[in-house]
């Protein structure tokens, strides 16, 4: 999942970035309205954490512009403005959630997770795929009742696949959603992580869950996908 | 606490009581006087009527007396008695003529004389007449009153004994010839006497000539008065003046007179008078009683009318007072509904009378001031909390993220650096807020000293230059060498730092910042010029308000927070200086501050 933090207070932005990154999300930062607008135009963010009082272009104006342009990203407004009128204004111009400063980091992270679920039209925080369970809240994975330990990046990849379960996601999509702007790696790294994941998820199980679509990308096995006959390992 | 209603009611009742009392008293007095006058005239009328009636009774009585006296006189005057033996003694020839004379005993000379016309026979008559007798049966006497009516005839010539009616018995009526002599020829007089039987009585003395001699009855005699009472001349008045001629002569001629006295008991008349008196007295009493009744009724009515008026006016006044006080009550209600949440007077303008306009206007103005003060305060609190929240949030978020898991020493260090920065912002903000609060409270301590301005400018420039360089700006400073000024050096530098910060903040890349300090006309002048984007002229008046930012978005949040210029203004006010701002949008802004020299504290002066 890729998150944009728009916050002009640099130390807060840094803290937010670190906090959200450690949840396994790829985080970009913007310190003023123009920068935020520029980044939103270039990238399809899953969640945008938006301060309202920004230099150059204020948050409300940005939000209106984005909604007007058909941007589907979930927007969490994070601001010191705490009056009811401010909240109503923020929500009415298209924010999905509203959190006032100062806030608890855990609450912010929970809201970000909720927004990710909303983005993918999922209600249950536990994503299921055959005998695998992915708890997005605890960020744990079990297969056949046995816990599987994943690195944050591996977990992010699996979660992304799980949210798009039954659909093919391209390498660039994965790359875009899992790597932030500062990451120097290319989309080839996706293949590497897919391999790592397969080692942890599919190894020792009869039914492979991570499928490869040649020339397209990868997908997590859907309920009605055929058995392992047509699936091909990347190896 | 005085009650308008109560005092109005009390004053009204007092006033009313006075007015009603006064008018009631006047009305009573007027009516009383009228009643008294009426009573007096009624009294007078009654008295007059009484007098007239009493007089009529007396007059009728007197008339009766007179009529009787007259009748007696008529008889008596023709019946003088001559005693035979005397006549014989005087005139011996009487015997001779005795057989011839019609009267037997009457002597010749008398007879002769009766035919004579001279005064001589009158002399004779006077000499010879022995007695005048009135036969008792001829007396006009009521059988009923026998014993209470007395008659007596006295002759003028004293030698003649008085004839007395039988009722007199041995008594006689007192007779004073002198009293009678003043009377005219035919005349009468009344008087009240005590009768021989001891009862009070009324007497008439009727003087009449002995009129036996026909020739004496001349037309010159006064006519017999009519019996009607009105024509009777009063007793004391002199009788009708005798006509010229005969009556005069009658006296001269020596015509003999007799005085007929009729004295009647007056008990019956007095009883009549008593009855009259009694009836008059009772009528007068009635008048008194009627007067008292009328006064009583009048008093009652006045009291009744007074009470009714009093009640009516009191109730009316209460209503009016309530009515008059209603706007005040409405205003009070409206005022009592004013709360810090809604500082408005809730009523229609038209509901209140003009008299309350000054109060209402003042109230509205005050409430409006309060409201804007509250607004400003609310805004200030919101702004302050907003400004404080961001660095607090940054601090907390940094710490929260760091504490989430085990970190390397390097990571901890980075987090601490971030936390320190956030703490620094917080401190700056808190210090600024504190500075403003102290300015508001007027407890900012000043430290006046001799300031080397070159040094001050250099120190400020040393602070700002790195910031300017970071943005690619050039900072130029100009200050005459050796310029000294007596002022609070810390605050002066704080002012310069704030203004230069702004100049850096709102400058354009590659821009210029120019600081010139000089001394002009006894004042220290510092001009800070930048080549920034300038300030909209509409925003200039608000520039020094707290939390005001020409640019609603912000760059370095905690550093400015819209408080810098407010503090600059506060410090300059404190030091007696002023600040002017001149800005051309797109070209730059120039702040010009000027400071008078501050008086050195006594310690240094000494």
Short mmCIF file of N, CA and C in Angstrom, two decimals, chain B residues 50-135:
data_model
loop_
_atom_site.label_atom_id
_atom_site.label_comp_id
_atom_site.label_asym_id
_atom_site.label_seq_id
_atom_site.Cartn_x
_atom_site.Cartn_y
_atom_site.Cartn_z
N UNK B 50 -93.28 84.67 62.09
CA UNK B 50 -93.72 84.59 63.48
C UNK B 50 -94.11 85.98 63.99
N UNK B 51 -93.20 86.92 63.70
CA UNK B 51 -93.48 88.28 64.17
C UNK B 51 -94.77 88.79 63.58
N UNK B 52 -94.93 88.54 62.29
CA UNK B 52 -96.14 89.06 61.64
C UNK B 52 -97.39 88.43 62.25
N UNK B 53 -97.28 87.10 62.44
CA UNK B 53 -98.45 86.42 63.00
C UNK B 53 -98.73 86.94 64.40
N UNK B 54 -97.62 87.07 65.18
CA UNK B 54 -97.81 87.55 66.55
C UNK B 54 -98.41 88.95 66.53
N UNK B 55 -97.92 89.75 65.64
CA UNK B 55 -98.43 91.13 65.53
C UNK B 55 -99.90 91.12 65.15
N UNK B 56 -100.19 90.19 64.22
CA UNK B 56 -101.60 90.12 63.79
C UNK B 56 -102.49 89.75 64.97
N UNK B 57 -101.98 88.82 65.76
CA UNK B 57 -102.79 88.41 66.92
C UNK B 57 -102.99 89.59 67.86
N UNK B 58 -101.85 90.25 68.13
CA UNK B 58 -101.94 91.40 69.04
C UNK B 58 -102.83 92.48 68.47
N UNK B 59 -102.65 92.74 67.18
CA UNK B 59 -103.42 93.80 66.55
C UNK B 59 -104.90 93.49 66.59
N UNK B 60 -105.19 92.21 66.31
CA UNK B 60 -106.61 91.86 66.32
C UNK B 60 -107.19 92.10 67.72
N UNK B 61 -106.40 91.74 68.68
CA UNK B 61 -106.83 91.94 70.05
C UNK B 61 -107.06 93.42 70.34
N UNK B 62 -106.02 94.17 69.88
CA UNK B 62 -106.13 95.62 70.11
C UNK B 62 -107.32 96.21 69.38
N UNK B 63 -107.54 95.70 68.21
CA UNK B 63 -108.68 96.21 67.42
C UNK B 63 -110.00 95.96 68.12
N UNK B 64 -110.04 94.72 68.63
CA UNK B 64 -111.27 94.42 69.38
C UNK B 64 -111.47 95.42 70.51
N UNK B 65 -110.34 95.60 71.21
CA UNK B 65 -110.38 96.57 72.31
C UNK B 65 -110.87 97.92 71.82
N UNK B 66 -110.28 98.32 70.71
CA UNK B 66 -110.61 99.63 70.16
C UNK B 66 -112.08 99.71 69.78
N UNK B 67 -112.53 98.60 69.12
CA UNK B 67 -113.93 98.61 68.68
C UNK B 67 -114.87 98.72 69.89
N UNK B 68 -114.50 98.01 70.91
CA UNK B 68 -115.33 98.06 72.12
C UNK B 68 -115.28 99.45 72.71
N UNK B 69 -114.05 99.97 72.79
CA UNK B 69 -113.90 101.30 73.38
C UNK B 69 -114.71 102.31 72.60
N UNK B 70 -114.67 102.16 71.32
CA UNK B 70 -115.40 103.10 70.47
C UNK B 70 -116.91 103.01 70.72
N UNK B 71 -117.34 101.79 70.81
CA UNK B 71 -118.78 101.62 71.05
C UNK B 71 -119.20 102.23 72.39
N UNK B 72 -118.34 101.95 73.38
CA UNK B 72 -118.65 102.50 74.71
C UNK B 72 -118.64 104.01 74.64
N UNK B 73 -117.62 104.50 73.91
CA UNK B 73 -117.49 105.95 73.80
C UNK B 73 -118.74 106.56 73.22
N UNK B 74 -119.24 105.86 72.21
CA UNK B 74 -120.43 106.39 71.54
C UNK B 74 -121.60 106.52 72.54
N UNK B 75 -121.72 105.49 73.35
CA UNK B 75 -122.81 105.53 74.33
C UNK B 75 -122.52 106.50 75.46
N UNK B 76 -121.28 106.39 75.93
CA UNK B 76 -120.93 107.13 77.14
C UNK B 76 -120.94 108.62 76.92
N UNK B 77 -120.53 109.03 75.74
CA UNK B 77 -120.43 110.47 75.49
C UNK B 77 -121.80 111.14 75.53
N UNK B 78 -122.83 110.33 75.29
CA UNK B 78 -124.15 110.96 75.25
C UNK B 78 -124.88 110.83 76.58
N UNK B 79 -124.19 110.22 77.52
CA UNK B 79 -124.91 109.99 78.76
C UNK B 79 -124.20 110.53 79.99
N UNK B 80 -123.90 111.79 79.94
CA UNK B 80 -123.41 112.37 81.18
C UNK B 80 -124.57 112.49 82.19
N UNK B 81 -124.32 112.20 83.41
CA UNK B 81 -125.36 112.26 84.45
C UNK B 81 -125.17 113.52 85.26
N UNK B 82 -126.20 114.09 85.47
CA UNK B 82 -126.20 115.32 86.29
C UNK B 82 -126.90 115.01 87.59
N UNK B 83 -126.27 115.35 88.64
CA UNK B 83 -126.90 115.07 89.95
C UNK B 83 -127.78 116.27 90.33
N UNK B 84 -128.97 115.86 90.68
CA UNK B 84 -130.00 116.88 90.87
C UNK B 84 -129.69 117.86 91.99
N UNK B 85 -129.24 117.30 93.09
CA UNK B 85 -129.13 118.21 94.24
C UNK B 85 -128.03 119.19 94.04
N UNK B 86 -127.00 118.82 93.38
CA UNK B 86 -125.96 119.76 93.11
C UNK B 86 -126.49 120.88 92.24
N UNK B 87 -127.17 120.45 91.19
CA UNK B 87 -127.71 121.45 90.27
C UNK B 87 -128.61 122.40 91.02
N UNK B 88 -129.39 121.86 91.95
CA UNK B 88 -130.30 122.69 92.70
C UNK B 88 -129.55 123.68 93.53
N UNK B 89 -128.43 123.13 94.10
CA UNK B 89 -127.65 124.04 94.92
C UNK B 89 -127.06 125.14 94.10
N UNK B 90 -126.59 124.77 92.91
CA UNK B 90 -125.92 125.79 92.09
C UNK B 90 -126.94 126.74 91.51
N UNK B 91 -127.95 126.16 90.91
CA UNK B 91 -128.94 127.01 90.24
C UNK B 91 -130.30 126.68 90.85
N UNK B 92 -130.77 127.54 91.63
CA UNK B 92 -132.03 127.28 92.32
C UNK B 92 -133.22 127.20 91.43
N UNK B 93 -133.09 127.76 90.29
CA UNK B 93 -134.25 127.77 89.37
C UNK B 93 -134.53 126.46 88.76
N UNK B 94 -133.69 125.56 89.05
CA UNK B 94 -133.87 124.22 88.45
C UNK B 94 -135.18 123.60 88.86
N UNK B 95 -135.62 123.85 90.05
CA UNK B 95 -136.85 123.29 90.53
C UNK B 95 -137.98 123.73 89.69
N UNK B 96 -137.93 124.94 89.29
CA UNK B 96 -138.98 125.52 88.50
C UNK B 96 -139.15 124.82 87.20
N UNK B 97 -138.09 124.60 86.63
CA UNK B 97 -138.17 124.00 85.29
C UNK B 97 -138.26 122.51 85.32
N UNK B 98 -138.30 121.98 86.53
CA UNK B 98 -138.27 120.51 86.59
C UNK B 98 -139.39 119.86 85.86
N UNK B 99 -140.51 120.45 85.96
CA UNK B 99 -141.66 119.85 85.28
C UNK B 99 -141.60 119.97 83.80
N UNK B 100 -140.90 120.92 83.31
CA UNK B 100 -140.84 121.17 81.89
C UNK B 100 -139.79 120.33 81.18
N UNK B 101 -138.75 120.14 81.90
CA UNK B 101 -137.61 119.48 81.23
C UNK B 101 -137.86 118.00 80.97
N UNK B 102 -137.47 117.57 79.84
CA UNK B 102 -137.71 116.18 79.49
C UNK B 102 -137.01 115.22 80.44
N UNK B 103 -135.93 115.66 81.04
CA UNK B 103 -135.14 114.73 81.85
C UNK B 103 -135.42 114.78 83.32
N UNK B 104 -136.44 115.44 83.57
CA UNK B 104 -136.82 115.47 84.97
C UNK B 104 -135.83 116.20 85.81
N UNK B 105 -134.79 115.44 86.16
CA UNK B 105 -133.83 115.96 87.11
C UNK B 105 -132.94 117.00 86.48
N UNK B 106 -132.86 117.02 85.23
CA UNK B 106 -131.95 117.96 84.57
C UNK B 106 -132.47 119.36 84.79
N UNK B 107 -131.60 120.14 85.24
CA UNK B 107 -131.99 121.49 85.56
C UNK B 107 -132.10 122.33 84.33
N UNK B 108 -132.75 123.30 84.49
CA UNK B 108 -133.02 124.23 83.41
C UNK B 108 -131.77 124.71 82.73
N UNK B 109 -130.83 125.12 83.56
CA UNK B 109 -129.61 125.66 82.91
C UNK B 109 -129.00 124.64 82.00
N UNK B 110 -129.09 123.44 82.37
CA UNK B 110 -128.51 122.39 81.53
C UNK B 110 -129.27 122.29 80.23
N UNK B 111 -130.51 122.25 80.43
CA UNK B 111 -131.35 122.16 79.26
C UNK B 111 -131.09 123.32 78.35
N UNK B 112 -131.07 124.54 79.01
CA UNK B 112 -130.84 125.75 78.22
C UNK B 112 -129.50 125.66 77.53
N UNK B 113 -128.60 125.28 78.40
CA UNK B 113 -127.24 125.24 77.86
C UNK B 113 -127.12 124.28 76.72
N UNK B 114 -127.90 123.17 76.80
CA UNK B 114 -127.78 122.20 75.71
C UNK B 114 -128.23 122.74 74.40
N UNK B 115 -129.03 123.72 74.49
CA UNK B 115 -129.44 124.33 73.22
C UNK B 115 -128.53 125.44 72.83
N UNK B 116 -127.69 125.85 73.69
CA UNK B 116 -126.83 127.00 73.41
C UNK B 116 -125.62 126.60 72.59
N UNK B 117 -125.04 127.62 72.05
CA UNK B 117 -123.86 127.33 71.23
C UNK B 117 -122.59 127.96 71.81
N UNK B 118 -122.68 128.45 72.88
CA UNK B 118 -121.55 129.19 73.42
C UNK B 118 -120.69 128.27 74.27
N UNK B 119 -119.54 128.81 74.62
CA UNK B 119 -118.66 128.03 75.46
C UNK B 119 -119.14 128.05 76.89
N UNK B 120 -120.03 128.89 77.13
CA UNK B 120 -120.53 129.04 78.47
C UNK B 120 -121.21 127.78 78.93
N UNK B 121 -122.07 127.26 78.05
CA UNK B 121 -122.81 126.08 78.49
C UNK B 121 -121.87 124.91 78.72
N UNK B 122 -120.72 124.97 78.00
CA UNK B 122 -119.73 123.92 78.24
C UNK B 122 -119.19 124.05 79.65
N UNK B 123 -119.04 125.31 80.03
CA UNK B 123 -118.57 125.52 81.39
C UNK B 123 -119.59 124.98 82.36
N UNK B 124 -120.77 125.25 82.04
CA UNK B 124 -121.86 124.78 82.86
C UNK B 124 -121.84 123.27 82.93
N UNK B 125 -121.74 122.76 81.75
CA UNK B 125 -121.72 121.30 81.65
C UNK B 125 -120.62 120.71 82.53
N UNK B 126 -119.52 121.27 82.38
CA UNK B 126 -118.40 120.79 83.17
C UNK B 126 -118.69 120.87 84.65
N UNK B 127 -119.44 121.93 85.00
CA UNK B 127 -119.73 122.12 86.39
C UNK B 127 -120.79 121.16 86.91
N UNK B 128 -121.70 120.93 86.01
CA UNK B 128 -122.89 120.27 86.48
C UNK B 128 -122.87 118.77 86.36
N UNK B 129 -122.18 118.32 85.39
CA UNK B 129 -122.23 116.86 85.18
C UNK B 129 -121.55 116.18 86.38
N UNK B 130 -122.30 115.31 86.94
CA UNK B 130 -121.77 114.64 88.12
C UNK B 130 -121.18 113.26 87.82
N UNK B 131 -121.67 112.69 86.82
CA UNK B 131 -121.31 111.28 86.60
C UNK B 131 -121.55 110.91 85.16
N UNK B 132 -120.69 110.08 84.70
CA UNK B 132 -120.98 109.51 83.37
C UNK B 132 -121.19 108.03 83.59
N UNK B 133 -122.31 107.58 83.21
CA UNK B 133 -122.69 106.21 83.51
C UNK B 133 -122.90 105.44 82.22
N UNK B 134 -122.39 104.29 82.20
CA UNK B 134 -122.70 103.39 81.08
C UNK B 134 -123.44 102.20 81.66
N UNK B 135 -124.64 101.99 81.17
CA UNK B 135 -125.39 100.88 81.71
C UNK B 135 -124.61 99.57 81.45
#
